[in-house]
Coordinates of C-alpha atoms in Angstrom, one line a residue:
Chain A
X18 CA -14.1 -8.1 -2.3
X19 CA -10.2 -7.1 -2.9
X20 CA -9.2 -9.2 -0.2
X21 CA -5.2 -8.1 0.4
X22 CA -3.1 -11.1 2.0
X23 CA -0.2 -10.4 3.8
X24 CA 1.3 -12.7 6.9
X25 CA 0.6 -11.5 10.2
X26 CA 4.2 -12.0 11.6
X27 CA 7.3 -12.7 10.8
X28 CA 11.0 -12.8 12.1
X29 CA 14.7 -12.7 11.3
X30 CA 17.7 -11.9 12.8
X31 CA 19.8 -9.1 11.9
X32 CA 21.9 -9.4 8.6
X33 CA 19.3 -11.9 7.0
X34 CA 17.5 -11.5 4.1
X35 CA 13.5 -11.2 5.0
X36 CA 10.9 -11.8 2.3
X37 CA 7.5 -10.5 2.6
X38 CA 4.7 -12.0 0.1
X39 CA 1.5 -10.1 -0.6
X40 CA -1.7 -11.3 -2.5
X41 CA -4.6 -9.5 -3.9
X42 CA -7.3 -9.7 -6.6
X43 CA -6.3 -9.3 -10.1
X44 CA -9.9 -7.8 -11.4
X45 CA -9.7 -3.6 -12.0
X46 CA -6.4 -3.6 -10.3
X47 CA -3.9 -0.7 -11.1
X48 CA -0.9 -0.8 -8.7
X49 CA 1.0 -1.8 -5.8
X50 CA 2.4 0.5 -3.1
X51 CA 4.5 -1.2 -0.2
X52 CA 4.6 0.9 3.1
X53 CA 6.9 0.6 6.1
X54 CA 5.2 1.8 9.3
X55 CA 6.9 1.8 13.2
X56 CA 4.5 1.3 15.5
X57 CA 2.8 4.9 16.8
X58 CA 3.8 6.4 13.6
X59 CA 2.6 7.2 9.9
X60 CA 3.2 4.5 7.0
X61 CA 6.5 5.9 5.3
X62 CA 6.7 5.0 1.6
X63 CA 8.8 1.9 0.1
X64 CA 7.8 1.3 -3.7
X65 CA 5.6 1.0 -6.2
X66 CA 4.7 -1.3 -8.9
X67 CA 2.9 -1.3 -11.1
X68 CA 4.6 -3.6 -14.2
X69 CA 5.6 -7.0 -14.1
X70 CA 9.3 -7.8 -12.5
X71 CA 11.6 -6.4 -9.9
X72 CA 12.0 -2.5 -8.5
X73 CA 15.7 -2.6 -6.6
X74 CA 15.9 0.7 -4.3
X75 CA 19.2 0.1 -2.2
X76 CA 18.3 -2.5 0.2
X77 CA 15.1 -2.9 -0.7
X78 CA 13.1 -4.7 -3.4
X79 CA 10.2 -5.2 -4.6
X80 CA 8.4 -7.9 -6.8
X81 CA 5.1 -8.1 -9.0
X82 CA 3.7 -10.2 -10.9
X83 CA 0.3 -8.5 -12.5
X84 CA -1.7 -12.5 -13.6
X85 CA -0.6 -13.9 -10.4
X86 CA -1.5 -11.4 -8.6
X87 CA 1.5 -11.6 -6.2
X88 CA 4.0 -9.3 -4.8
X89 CA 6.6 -9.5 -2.0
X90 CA 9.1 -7.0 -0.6
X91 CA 12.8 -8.5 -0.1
X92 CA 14.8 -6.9 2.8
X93 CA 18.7 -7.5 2.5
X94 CA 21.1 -7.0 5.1
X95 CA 18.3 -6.7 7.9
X96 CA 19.4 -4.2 10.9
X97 CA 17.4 -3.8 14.2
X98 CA 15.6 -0.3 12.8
X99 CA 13.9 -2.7 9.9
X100 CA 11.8 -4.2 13.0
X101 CA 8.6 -2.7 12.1
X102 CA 4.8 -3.2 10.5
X103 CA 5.0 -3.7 6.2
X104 CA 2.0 -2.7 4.6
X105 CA 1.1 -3.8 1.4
X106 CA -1.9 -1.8 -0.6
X107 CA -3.2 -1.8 -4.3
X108 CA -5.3 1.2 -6.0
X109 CA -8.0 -0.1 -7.8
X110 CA -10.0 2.2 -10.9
X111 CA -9.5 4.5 -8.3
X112 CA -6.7 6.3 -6.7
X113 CA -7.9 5.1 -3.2
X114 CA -5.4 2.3 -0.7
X115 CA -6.5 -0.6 0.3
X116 CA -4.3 -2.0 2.4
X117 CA -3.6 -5.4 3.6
X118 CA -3.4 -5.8 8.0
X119 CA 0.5 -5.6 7.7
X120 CA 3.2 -7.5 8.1
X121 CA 5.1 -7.2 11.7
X122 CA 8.9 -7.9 11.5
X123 CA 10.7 -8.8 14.5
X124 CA 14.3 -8.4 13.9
X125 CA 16.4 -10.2 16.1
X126 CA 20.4 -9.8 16.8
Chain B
X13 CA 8.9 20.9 7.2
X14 CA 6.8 21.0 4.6
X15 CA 5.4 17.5 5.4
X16 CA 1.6 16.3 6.0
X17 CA 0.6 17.8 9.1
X18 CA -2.6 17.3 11.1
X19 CA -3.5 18.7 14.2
X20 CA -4.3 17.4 17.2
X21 CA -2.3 14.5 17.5
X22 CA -4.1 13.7 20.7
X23 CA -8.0 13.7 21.3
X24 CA -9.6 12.2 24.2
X25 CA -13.3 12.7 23.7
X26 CA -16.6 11.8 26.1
X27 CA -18.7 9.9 24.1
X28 CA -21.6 11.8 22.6
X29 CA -19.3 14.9 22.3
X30 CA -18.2 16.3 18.5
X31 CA -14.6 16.5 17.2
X32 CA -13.0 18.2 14.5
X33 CA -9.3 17.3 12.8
X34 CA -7.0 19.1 10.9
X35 CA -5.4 18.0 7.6
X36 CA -2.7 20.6 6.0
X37 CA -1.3 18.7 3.1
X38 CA 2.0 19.4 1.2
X39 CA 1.5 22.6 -0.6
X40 CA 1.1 21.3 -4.1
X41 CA -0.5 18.7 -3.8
X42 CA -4.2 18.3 -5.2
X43 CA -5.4 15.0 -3.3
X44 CA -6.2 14.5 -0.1
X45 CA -7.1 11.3 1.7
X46 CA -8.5 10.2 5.0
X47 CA -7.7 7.1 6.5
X48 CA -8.7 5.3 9.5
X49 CA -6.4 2.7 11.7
X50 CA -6.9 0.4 14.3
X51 CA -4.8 -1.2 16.6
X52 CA -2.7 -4.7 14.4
X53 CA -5.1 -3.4 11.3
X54 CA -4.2 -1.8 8.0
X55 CA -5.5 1.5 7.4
X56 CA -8.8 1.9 6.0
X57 CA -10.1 4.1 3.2
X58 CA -12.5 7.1 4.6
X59 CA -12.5 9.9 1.6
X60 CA -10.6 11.6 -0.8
X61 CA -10.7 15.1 -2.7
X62 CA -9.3 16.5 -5.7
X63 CA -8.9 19.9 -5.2
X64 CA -12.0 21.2 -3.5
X65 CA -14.7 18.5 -4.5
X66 CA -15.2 15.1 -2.3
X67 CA -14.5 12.3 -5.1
X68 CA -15.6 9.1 -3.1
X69 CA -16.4 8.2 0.2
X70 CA -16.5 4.7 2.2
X71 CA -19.6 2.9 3.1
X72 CA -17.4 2.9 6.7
X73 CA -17.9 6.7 6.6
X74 CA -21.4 7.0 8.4
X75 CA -23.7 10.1 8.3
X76 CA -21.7 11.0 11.7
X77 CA -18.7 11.7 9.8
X78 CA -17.9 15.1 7.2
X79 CA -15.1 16.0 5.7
X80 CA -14.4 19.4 3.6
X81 CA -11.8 20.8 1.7
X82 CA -13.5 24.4 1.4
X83 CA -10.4 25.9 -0.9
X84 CA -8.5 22.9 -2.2
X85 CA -5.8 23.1 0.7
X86 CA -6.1 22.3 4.7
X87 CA -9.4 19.8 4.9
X88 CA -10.8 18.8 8.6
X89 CA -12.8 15.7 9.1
X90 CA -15.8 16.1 11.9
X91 CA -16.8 13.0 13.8
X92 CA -20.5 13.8 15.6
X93 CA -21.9 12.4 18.7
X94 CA -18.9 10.0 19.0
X95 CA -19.4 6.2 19.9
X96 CA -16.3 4.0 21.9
X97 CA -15.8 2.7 17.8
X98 CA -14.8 5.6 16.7
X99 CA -11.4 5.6 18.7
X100 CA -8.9 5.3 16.3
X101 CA -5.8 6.8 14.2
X102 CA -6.8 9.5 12.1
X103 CA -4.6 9.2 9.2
X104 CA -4.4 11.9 6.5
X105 CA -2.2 11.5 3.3
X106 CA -1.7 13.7 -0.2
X107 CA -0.5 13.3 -3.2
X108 CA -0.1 14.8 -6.7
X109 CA -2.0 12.9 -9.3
X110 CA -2.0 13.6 -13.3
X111 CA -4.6 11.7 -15.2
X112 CA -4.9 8.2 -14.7
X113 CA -1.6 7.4 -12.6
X114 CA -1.4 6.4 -9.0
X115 CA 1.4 8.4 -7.5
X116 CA 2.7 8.0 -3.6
X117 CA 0.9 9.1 -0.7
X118 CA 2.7 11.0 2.1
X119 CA 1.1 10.3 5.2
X120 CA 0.9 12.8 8.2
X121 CA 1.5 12.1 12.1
X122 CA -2.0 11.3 12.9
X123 CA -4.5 12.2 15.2
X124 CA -5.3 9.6 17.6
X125 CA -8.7 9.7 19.1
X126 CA -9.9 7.9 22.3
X127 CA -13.5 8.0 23.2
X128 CA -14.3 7.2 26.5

């Protein structure tokens, strides 16, 4: 299988830093997307990865390492509207997501 | 706009009865994806085209299902004789692709379905 590993829940309260680790299988993979997604709505994009190290976009960032298979997405300054589901998905061979369950964030003030 | 939009966004459905969804992608994009969601789940892979031909589908995509793309832009996805299962979110996405590389998929609104 590509399993993807993500935890369920987490929370933080508002100005924290949040970090959000994903897993996945290393064999035929090609990259890593991160999705943000409010509940009743579509996933909105985040980053991608696809080389080893960090992508910094603004408050967001997001870390891969390709023989760990390991990424996380770091979320600085956290404000109420960051309260939402983080979805973590890899392309394997093919251009096709598959996506881990998400991640929920409860931001709290 | 000129966003992923799919049409209905609301479906309530008898079961037995056939539905038909909408996909209109942006307008330059080549690929277009299906997805399916459940409630506290990820989304889950249903098919994908390049242009007009189907390039893969999911073993969770059961002789019930279809999806077309008859000229390479809107696509609709037909669930037949629909089971209490199939109520989900109906997720369709795009993207442009050039050889090998993954690029981002914009996702649309949805179309939530709810079998009864």
């Amino acid at each position: 299988g590509q399993n993807i590993d993500q935890p369920t829940e987490m929370t933080a309260t508002e100005g924290a830093i949040v970090q959000i680790n994903c897993t996945y299988q290393t064999s035929g993979f090609n990259g890593l997307f991160w999705y943000q997604q409010h509940a009743g709505e579509a996933p909105t994009f985040l980053s991608y990865n696809v080389l080893d190290g960090l992508e910094e976009k603004g408050r967001f960032s997001s870390f891969l390492s390709r023989s760990k298979g390991y990424s996380y997405l770091l979320l600085k300054e956290l404000q109420m509207k960051d309260s939402a589901s983080y979805l973590c998905a890899v392309t394997y061979n093919t251009d096709k997501l598959i996506f881990g369950t998400g991640t929920r964030l409860q931001v709290f003030p | 706009d000129t966003g992923v939009s799919q049409d209905p966004r609301h479906k309530i459905t008898k079961r037995g009865q056939n539905v038909t969804f909408r996909c209109d992608p942006i307008s330059e994009h080549n690929r277009l994806y299906w997805y399916r969601q459940t409630l506290g789940q990820g989304p889950e892979f249903l098919t994908y085209f390049q242009n007009e031909a189907q390039l893969e589908k999911s073993r969770l995509l059961s002789d019930r299902f279809s999806a077309e793309r008859p000229k390479g832009s809107f696509s609709t996805l037909e669930i037949q004789r629909t089971e209490q299962g199939d109520s989900a979110m109906y997720l369709c996405a795009s993207s442009w692709v050039k050889g090998s590389s993954s690029y981002e998929q914009y996702f649309g609104p949805g179309t939530r379905l709810t079998v009864t």
